[in-house]
mmCIF file of C-alpha atoms and ligand atoms in Angstrom:
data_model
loop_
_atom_site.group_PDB
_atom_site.id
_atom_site.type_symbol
_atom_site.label_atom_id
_atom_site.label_comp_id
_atom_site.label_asym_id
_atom_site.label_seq_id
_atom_site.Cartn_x
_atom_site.Cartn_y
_atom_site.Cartn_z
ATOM 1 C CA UNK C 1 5.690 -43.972 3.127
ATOM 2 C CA UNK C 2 7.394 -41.943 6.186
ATOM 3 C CA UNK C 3 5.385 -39.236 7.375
ATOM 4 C CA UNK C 4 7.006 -35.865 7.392
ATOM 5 C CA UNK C 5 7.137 -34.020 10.725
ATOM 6 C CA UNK C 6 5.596 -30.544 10.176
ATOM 7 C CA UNK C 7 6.941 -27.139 12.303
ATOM 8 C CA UNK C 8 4.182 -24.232 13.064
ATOM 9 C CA UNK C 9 5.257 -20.867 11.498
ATOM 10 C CA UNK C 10 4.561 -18.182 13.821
ATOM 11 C CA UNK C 11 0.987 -17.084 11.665
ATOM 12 C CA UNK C 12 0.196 -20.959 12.215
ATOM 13 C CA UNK C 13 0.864 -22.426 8.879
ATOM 14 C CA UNK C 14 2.582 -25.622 8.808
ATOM 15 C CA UNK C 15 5.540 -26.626 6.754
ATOM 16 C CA UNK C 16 7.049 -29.930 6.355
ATOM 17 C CA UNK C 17 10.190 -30.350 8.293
ATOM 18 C CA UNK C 18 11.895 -32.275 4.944
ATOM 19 C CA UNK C 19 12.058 -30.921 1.582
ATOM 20 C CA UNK C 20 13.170 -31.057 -1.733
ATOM 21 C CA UNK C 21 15.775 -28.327 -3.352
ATOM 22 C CA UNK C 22 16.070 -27.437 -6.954
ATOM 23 C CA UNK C 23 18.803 -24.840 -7.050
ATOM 24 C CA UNK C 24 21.103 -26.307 -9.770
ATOM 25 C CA UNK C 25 18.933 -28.373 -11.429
ATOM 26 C CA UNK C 26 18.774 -27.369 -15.285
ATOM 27 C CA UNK C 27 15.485 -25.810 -16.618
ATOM 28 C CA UNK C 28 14.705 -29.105 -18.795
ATOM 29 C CA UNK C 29 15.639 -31.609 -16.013
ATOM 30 C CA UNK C 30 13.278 -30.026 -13.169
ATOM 31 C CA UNK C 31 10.129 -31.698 -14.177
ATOM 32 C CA UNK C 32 11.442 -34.591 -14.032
ATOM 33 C CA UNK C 33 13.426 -34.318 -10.495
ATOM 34 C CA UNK C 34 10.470 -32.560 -8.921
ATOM 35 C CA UNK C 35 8.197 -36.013 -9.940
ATOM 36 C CA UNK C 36 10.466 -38.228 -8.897
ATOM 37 C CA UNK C 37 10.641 -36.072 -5.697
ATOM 38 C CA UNK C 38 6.836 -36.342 -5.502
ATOM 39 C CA UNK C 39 6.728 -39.712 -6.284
ATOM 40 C CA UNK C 40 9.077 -40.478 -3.171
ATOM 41 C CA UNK C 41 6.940 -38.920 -0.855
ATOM 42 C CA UNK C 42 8.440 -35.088 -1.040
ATOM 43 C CA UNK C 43 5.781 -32.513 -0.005
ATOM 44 C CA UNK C 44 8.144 -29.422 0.287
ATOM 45 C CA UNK C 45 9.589 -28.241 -2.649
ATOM 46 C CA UNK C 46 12.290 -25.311 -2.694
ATOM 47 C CA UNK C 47 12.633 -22.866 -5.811
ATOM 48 C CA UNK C 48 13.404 -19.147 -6.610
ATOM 49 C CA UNK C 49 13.270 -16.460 -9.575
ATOM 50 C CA UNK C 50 17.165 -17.011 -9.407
ATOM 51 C CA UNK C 51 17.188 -21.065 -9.821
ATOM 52 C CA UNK C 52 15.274 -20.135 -13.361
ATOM 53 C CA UNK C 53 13.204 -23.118 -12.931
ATOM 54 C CA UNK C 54 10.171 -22.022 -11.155
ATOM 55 C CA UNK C 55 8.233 -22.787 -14.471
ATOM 56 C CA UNK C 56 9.021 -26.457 -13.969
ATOM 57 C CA UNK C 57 8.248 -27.022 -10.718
ATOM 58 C CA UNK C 58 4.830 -25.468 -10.964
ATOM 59 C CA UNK C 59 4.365 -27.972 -13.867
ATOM 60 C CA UNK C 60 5.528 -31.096 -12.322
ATOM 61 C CA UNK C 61 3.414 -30.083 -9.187
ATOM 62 C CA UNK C 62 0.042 -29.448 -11.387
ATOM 63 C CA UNK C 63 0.719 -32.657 -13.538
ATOM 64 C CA UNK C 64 1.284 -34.965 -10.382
ATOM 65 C CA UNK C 65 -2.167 -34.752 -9.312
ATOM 66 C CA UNK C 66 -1.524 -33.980 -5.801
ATOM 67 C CA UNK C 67 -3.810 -31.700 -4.876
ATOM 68 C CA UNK C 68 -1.806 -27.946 -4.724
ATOM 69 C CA UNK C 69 -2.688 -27.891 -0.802
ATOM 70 C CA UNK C 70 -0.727 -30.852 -0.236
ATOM 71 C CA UNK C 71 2.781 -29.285 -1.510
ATOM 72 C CA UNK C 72 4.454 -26.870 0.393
ATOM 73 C CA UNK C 73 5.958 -24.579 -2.164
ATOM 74 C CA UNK C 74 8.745 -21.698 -1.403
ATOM 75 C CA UNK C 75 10.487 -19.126 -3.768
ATOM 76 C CA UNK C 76 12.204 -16.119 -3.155
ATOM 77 C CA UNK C 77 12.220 -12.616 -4.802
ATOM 78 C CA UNK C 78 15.691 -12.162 -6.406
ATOM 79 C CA UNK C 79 18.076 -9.497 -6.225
ATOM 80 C CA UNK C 80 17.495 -6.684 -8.472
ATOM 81 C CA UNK C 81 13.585 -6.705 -7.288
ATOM 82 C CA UNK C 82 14.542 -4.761 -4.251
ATOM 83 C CA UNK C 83 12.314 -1.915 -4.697
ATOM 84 C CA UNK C 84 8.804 -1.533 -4.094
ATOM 85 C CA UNK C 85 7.449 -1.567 -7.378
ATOM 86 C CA UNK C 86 9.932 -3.997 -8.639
ATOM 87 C CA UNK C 87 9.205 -6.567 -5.709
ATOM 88 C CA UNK C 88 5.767 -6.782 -6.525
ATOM 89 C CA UNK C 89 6.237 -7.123 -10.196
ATOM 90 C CA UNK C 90 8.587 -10.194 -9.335
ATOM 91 C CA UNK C 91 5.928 -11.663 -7.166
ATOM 92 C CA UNK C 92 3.254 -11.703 -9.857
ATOM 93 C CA UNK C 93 6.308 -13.128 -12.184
ATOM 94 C CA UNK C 94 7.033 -15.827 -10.068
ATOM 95 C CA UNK C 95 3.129 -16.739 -9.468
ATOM 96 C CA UNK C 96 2.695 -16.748 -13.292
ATOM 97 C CA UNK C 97 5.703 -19.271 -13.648
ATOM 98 C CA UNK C 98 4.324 -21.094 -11.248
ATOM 99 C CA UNK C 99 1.008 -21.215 -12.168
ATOM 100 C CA UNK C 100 -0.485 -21.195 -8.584
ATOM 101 C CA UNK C 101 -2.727 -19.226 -7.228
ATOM 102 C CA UNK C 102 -1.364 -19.341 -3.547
ATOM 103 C CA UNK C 103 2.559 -19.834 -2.667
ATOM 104 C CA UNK C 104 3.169 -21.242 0.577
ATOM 105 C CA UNK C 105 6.316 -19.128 1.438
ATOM 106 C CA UNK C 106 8.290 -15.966 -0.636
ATOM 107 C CA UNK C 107 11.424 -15.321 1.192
ATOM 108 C CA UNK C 108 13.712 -12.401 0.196
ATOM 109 C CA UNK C 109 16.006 -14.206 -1.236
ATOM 110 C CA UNK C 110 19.206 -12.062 0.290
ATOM 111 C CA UNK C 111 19.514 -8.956 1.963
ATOM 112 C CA UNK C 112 22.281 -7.025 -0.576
ATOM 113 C CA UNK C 113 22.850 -4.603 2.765
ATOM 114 C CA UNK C 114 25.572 -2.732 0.534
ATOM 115 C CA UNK C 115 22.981 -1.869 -2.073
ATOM 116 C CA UNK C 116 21.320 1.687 -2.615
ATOM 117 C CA UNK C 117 18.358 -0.152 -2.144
ATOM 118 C CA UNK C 118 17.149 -0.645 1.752
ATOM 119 C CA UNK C 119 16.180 -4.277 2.200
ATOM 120 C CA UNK C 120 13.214 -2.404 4.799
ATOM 121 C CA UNK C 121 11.607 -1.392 1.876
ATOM 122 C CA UNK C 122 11.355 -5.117 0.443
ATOM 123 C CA UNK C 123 10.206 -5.964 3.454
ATOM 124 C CA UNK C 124 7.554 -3.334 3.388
ATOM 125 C CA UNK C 125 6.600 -4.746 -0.102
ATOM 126 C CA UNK C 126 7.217 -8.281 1.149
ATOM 127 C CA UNK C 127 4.337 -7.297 3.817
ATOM 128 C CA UNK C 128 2.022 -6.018 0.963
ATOM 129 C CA UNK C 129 2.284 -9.480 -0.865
ATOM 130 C CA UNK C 130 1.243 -11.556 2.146
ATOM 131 C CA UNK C 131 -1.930 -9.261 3.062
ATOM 132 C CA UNK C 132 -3.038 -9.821 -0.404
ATOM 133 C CA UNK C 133 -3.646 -13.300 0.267
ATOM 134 C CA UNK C 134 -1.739 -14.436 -2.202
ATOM 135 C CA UNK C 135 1.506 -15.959 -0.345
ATOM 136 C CA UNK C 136 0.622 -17.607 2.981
ATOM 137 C CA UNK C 137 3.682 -16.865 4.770
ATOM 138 C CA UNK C 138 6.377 -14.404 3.607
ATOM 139 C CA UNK C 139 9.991 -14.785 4.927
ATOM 140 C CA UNK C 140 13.793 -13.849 4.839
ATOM 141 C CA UNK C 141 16.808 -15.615 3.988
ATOM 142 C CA UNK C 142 20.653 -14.866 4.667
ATOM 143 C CA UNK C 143 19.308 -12.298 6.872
ATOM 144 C CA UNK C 144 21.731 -12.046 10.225
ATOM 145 C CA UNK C 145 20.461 -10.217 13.375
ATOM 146 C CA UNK C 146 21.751 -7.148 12.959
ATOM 147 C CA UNK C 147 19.159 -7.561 9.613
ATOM 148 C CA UNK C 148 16.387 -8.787 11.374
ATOM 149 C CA UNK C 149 16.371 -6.095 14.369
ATOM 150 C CA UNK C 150 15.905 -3.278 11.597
ATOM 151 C CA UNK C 151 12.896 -5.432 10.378
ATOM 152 C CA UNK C 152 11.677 -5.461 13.888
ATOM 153 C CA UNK C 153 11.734 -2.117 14.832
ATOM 154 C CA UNK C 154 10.605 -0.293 11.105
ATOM 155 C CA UNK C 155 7.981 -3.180 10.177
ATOM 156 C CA UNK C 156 5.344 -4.761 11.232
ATOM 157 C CA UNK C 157 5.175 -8.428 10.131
ATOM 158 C CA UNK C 158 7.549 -10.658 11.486
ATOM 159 C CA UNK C 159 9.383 -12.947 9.585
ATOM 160 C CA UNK C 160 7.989 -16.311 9.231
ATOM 161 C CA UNK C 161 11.182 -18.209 8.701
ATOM 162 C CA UNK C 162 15.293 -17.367 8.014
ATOM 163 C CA UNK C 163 17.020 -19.635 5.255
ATOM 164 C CA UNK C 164 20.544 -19.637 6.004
ATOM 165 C CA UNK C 165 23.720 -21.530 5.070
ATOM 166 C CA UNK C 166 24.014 -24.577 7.869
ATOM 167 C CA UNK C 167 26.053 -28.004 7.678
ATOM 168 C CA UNK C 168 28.338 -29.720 10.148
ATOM 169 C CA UNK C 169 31.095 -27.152 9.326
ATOM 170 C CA UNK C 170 28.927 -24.075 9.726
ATOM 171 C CA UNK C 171 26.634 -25.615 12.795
ATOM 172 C CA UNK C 172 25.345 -21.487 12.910
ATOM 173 C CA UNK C 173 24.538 -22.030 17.027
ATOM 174 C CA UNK C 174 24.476 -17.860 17.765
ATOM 175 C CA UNK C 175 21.914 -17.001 14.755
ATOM 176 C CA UNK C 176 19.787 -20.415 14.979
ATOM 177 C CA UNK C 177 19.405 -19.189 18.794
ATOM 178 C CA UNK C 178 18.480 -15.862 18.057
ATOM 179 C CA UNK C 179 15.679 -16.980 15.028
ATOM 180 C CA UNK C 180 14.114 -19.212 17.394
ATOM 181 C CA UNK C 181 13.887 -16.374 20.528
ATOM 182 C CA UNK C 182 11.803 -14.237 17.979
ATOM 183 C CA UNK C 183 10.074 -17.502 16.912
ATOM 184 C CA UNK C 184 11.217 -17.735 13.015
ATOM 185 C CA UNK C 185 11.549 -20.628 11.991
ATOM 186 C CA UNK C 186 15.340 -22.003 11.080
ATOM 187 C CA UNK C 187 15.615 -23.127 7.483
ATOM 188 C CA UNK C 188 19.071 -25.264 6.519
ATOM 189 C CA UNK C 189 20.164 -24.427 2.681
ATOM 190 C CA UNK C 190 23.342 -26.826 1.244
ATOM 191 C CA UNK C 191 22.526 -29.148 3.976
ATOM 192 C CA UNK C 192 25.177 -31.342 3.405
ATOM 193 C CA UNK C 193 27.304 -28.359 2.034
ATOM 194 C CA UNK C 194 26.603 -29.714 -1.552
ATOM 195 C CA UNK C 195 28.636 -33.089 -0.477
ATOM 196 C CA UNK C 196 32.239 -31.661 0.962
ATOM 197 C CA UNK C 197 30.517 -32.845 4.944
ATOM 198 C CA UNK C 198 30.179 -36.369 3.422
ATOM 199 C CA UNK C 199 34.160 -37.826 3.362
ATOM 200 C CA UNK C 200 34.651 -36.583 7.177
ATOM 201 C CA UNK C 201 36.155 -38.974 8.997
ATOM 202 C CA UNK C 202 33.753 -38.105 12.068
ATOM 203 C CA UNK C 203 30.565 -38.529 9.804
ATOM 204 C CA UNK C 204 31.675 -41.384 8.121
ATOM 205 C CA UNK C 205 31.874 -42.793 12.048
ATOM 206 C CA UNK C 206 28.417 -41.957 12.686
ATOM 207 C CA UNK C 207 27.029 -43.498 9.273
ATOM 208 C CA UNK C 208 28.721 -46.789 9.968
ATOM 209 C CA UNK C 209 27.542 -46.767 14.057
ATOM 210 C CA UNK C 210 23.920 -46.965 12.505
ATOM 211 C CA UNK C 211 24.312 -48.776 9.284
ATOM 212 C CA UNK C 212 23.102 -45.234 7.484
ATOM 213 C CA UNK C 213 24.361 -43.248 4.128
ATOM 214 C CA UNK C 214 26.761 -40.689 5.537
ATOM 215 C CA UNK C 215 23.975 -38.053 3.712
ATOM 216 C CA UNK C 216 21.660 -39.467 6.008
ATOM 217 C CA UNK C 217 23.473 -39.096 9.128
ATOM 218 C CA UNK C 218 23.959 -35.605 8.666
ATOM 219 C CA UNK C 219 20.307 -34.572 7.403
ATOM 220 C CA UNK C 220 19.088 -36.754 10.718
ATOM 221 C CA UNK C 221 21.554 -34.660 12.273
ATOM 222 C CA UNK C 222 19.505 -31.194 10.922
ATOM 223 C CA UNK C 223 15.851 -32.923 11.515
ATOM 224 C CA UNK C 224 17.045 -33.789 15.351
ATOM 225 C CA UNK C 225 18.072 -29.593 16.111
ATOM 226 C CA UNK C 226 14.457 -28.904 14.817
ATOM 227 C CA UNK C 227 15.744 -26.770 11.194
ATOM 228 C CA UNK C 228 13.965 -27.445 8.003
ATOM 229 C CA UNK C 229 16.030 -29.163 5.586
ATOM 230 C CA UNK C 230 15.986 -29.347 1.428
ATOM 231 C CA UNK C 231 18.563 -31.640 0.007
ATOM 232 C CA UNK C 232 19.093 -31.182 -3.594
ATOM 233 C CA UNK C 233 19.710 -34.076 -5.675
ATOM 234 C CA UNK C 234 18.969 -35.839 -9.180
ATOM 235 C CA UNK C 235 19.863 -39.145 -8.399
ATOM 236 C CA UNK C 236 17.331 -41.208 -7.465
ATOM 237 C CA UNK C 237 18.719 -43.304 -5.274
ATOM 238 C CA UNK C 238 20.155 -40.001 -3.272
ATOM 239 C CA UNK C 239 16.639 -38.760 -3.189
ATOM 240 C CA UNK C 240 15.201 -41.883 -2.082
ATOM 241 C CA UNK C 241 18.274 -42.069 0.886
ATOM 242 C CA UNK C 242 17.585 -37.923 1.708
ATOM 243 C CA UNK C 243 14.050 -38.561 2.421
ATOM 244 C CA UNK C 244 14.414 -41.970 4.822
ATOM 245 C CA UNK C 245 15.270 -39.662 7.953
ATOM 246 C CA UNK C 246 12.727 -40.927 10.048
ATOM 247 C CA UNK C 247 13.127 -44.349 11.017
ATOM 248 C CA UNK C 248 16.416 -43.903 13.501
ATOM 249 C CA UNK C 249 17.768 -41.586 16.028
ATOM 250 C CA UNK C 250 21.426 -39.867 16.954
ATOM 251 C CA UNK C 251 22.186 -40.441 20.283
ATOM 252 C CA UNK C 252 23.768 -37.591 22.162
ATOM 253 C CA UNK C 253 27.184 -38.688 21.485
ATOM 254 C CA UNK C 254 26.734 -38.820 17.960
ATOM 255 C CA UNK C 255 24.768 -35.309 17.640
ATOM 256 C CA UNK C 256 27.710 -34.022 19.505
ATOM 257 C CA UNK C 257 30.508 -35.257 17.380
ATOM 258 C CA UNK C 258 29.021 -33.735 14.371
ATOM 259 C CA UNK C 259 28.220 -30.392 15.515
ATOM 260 C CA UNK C 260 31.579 -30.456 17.057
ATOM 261 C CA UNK C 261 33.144 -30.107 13.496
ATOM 262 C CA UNK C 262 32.204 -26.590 13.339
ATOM 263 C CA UNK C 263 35.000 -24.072 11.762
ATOM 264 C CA UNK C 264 32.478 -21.816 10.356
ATOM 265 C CA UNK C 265 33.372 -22.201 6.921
ATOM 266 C CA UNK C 266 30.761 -21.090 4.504
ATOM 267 C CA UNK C 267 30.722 -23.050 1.038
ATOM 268 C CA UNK C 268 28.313 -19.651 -0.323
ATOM 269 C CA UNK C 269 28.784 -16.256 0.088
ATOM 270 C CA UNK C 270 28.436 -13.791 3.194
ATOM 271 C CA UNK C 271 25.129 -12.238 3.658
ATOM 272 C CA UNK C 272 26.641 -8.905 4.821
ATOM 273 C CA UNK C 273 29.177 -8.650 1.647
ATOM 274 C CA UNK C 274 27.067 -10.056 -1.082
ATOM 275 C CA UNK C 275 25.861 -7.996 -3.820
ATOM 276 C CA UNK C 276 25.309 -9.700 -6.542
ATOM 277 C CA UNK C 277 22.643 -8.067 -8.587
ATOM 278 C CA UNK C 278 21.491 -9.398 -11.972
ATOM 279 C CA UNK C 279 21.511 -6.861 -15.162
HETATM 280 N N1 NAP E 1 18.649 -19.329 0.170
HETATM 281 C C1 NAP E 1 19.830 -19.502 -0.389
HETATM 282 O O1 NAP E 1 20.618 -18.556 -0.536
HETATM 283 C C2 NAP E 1 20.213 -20.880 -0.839
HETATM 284 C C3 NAP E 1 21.527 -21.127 -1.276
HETATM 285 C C4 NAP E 1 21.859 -22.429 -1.671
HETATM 286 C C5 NAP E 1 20.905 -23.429 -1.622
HETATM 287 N N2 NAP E 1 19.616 -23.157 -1.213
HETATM 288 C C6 NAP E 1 18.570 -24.211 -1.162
HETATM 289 O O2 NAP E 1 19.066 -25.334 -0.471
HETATM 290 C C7 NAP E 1 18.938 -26.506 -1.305
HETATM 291 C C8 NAP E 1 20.015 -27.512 -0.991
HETATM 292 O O3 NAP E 1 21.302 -26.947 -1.081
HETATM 293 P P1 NAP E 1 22.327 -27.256 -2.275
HETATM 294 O O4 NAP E 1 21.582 -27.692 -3.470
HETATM 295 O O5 NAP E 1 23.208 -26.072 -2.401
HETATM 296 O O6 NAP E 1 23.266 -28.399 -1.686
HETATM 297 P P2 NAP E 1 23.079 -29.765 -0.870
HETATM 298 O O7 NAP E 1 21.675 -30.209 -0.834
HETATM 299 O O8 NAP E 1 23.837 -29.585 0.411
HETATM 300 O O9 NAP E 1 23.947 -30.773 -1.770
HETATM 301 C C9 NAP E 1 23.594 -31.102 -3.087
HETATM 302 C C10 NAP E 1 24.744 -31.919 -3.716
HETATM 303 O O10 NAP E 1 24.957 -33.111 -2.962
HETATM 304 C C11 NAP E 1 24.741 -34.251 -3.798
HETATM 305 N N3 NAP E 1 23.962 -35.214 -2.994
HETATM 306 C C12 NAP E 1 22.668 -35.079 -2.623
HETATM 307 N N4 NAP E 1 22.292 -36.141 -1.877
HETATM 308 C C13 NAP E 1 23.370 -36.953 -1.757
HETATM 309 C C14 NAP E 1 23.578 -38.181 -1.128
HETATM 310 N N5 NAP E 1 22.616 -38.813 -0.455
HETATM 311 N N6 NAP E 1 24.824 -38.741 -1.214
HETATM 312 C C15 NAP E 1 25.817 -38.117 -1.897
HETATM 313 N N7 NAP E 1 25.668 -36.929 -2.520
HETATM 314 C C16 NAP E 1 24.440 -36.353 -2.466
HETATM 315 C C17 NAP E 1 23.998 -33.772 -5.027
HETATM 316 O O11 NAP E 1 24.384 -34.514 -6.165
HETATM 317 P P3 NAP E 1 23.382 -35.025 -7.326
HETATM 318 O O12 NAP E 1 22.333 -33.977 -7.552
HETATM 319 O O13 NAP E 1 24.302 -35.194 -8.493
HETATM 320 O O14 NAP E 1 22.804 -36.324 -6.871
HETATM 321 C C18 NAP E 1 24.479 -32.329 -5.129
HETATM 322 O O15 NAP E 1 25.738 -32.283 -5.805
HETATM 323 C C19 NAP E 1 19.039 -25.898 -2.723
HETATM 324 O O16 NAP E 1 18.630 -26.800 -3.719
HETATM 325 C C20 NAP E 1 18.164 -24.682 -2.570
HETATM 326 O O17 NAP E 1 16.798 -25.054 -2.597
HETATM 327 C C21 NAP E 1 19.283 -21.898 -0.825
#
């Protein structure tokens, strides 16, 4: 089985470089994904409160047998929890679906800047979560500079790690650059912007140059600038493909022709327009 590469957060804890997504997987089909993931080798497994299948994956992590220190687990606080009070509730709701008694990583799942609630205040909560013990790194996701500076200068923790749309078409240079000067770690969500990078002329190119899946090309691609990656799938044969990344190398020339297809083109929505609240 390929071993993972891990990255250092900035409080030391280590998180595998290649994970496993479960945002659109139904409720009643996540048990079964997240074993097959585990069964492939997956160590990394991404949820949140939003996905509505945190239940599962706590389940099909307990049941596998691999002991709980050996799974990286991350889920986020969803909107709506922005408040104090609120936030922590969530983060007891999410650790009872679960079932754990550590998570590996709570990111704030968005930062809903046009909200009456100030995302400095989550973070304020976020900060109360992690000294608890309970959550060994606490994070931020969708969060753009202008986000992250206000975090800097009213808090005190900084944020482990940023989860943010990147695929060939959205290559994100300026804010990858800026997470890693204040040493958060880079995490890639659609990877493969839920398939639509996969027909490209350009990536087909590179997939045939090395014999490779064009889905492997491209996650290669991610592994190779140093983000953490998550492919969703529940095809096993895609999940067996998404986690071979580590038995080849891009040369420059191919690196470059994928990043080249850049025309920041976002297949989710923008961090400093979303609201979307659940009632
Ligand atoms: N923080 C955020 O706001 C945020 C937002 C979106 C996503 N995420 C995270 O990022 C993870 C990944 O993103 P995503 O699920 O949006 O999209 P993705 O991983 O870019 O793409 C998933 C889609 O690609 C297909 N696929 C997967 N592997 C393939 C392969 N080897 N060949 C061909 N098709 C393949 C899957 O189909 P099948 O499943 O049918 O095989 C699925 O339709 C999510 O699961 C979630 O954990 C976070």
């Amino acid at each position: 089985m390929a071993t993972v590469p891990t990255i250092a957060l900035n409080n030391g804890v280590e998180i595998p470089q290649l994970g496993f997504g479960v945002y659109q997987i139904p409720a009643d089909e996540t048990v079964e994904a997240v074993t097959t993931a585990l069964e492939i080798g997956y160590r990394h497994i991404d949820t949140a409160e939003m996905y509505g299948n945190e239940k599962e994956v706590g389940e099909a992590v307990r049941r596998s047998g691999i002991p709980r220190d050996e799974v990286f687990v991350t889920s986020k606080l969803n909107n709506g929890f922005h408040r104090r009070d609120d936030a922590l509730r969530a983060f007891d709701g999410t650790m009872a679906a679960l079932g754990f008694e550590t998570l590996d990583l709570f990111l704030v799942h968005w930062p809903l800047p046009t909200i009456d609630v100030d995302y400095v205040e989550t973070w304020k909560a976020m900060e109360e979560i992690y000294r608890s013990g309970r959550c060994r790194a606490i994070g931020v996701s969708n969060f753009n500079p202008h986000h992250l500076r206000r975090l800097f200068a009213e808090t005190e923790i900084r944020p482990a790690a940023n989860q943010i749309e990147i695929h060939p078409y959205l290559t994100q240079d300026e804010l990858r650059a800026f997470d890693a000067d204040h040493e958060i770690v880079t995490e890639a969500w659609s990877p493969i912007a839920q398939g639509k990078v996969l027909d490209d002329p350009a990536v087909v190119r590179v997939a045939e140059r090395y014999g490779k899946t064009p889905a492997q090309v491209v996650l290669r691609w991610h592994v190779q600038r140093g983000d953490v990656v998550f492919p969703k799938s529940v095809t096993r044969s895609r999940m067996e493909d998404n986690f071979a990344l580590f038995d080849f190398a891009l040369d420059q020339d191919a690196m470059g022709d994928i990043t080249a297809l850049n025309r920041n083109e976002r297949t989710g929505p923008d961090p400093d327009t979303f609201d979307y609240v659940p009632r």
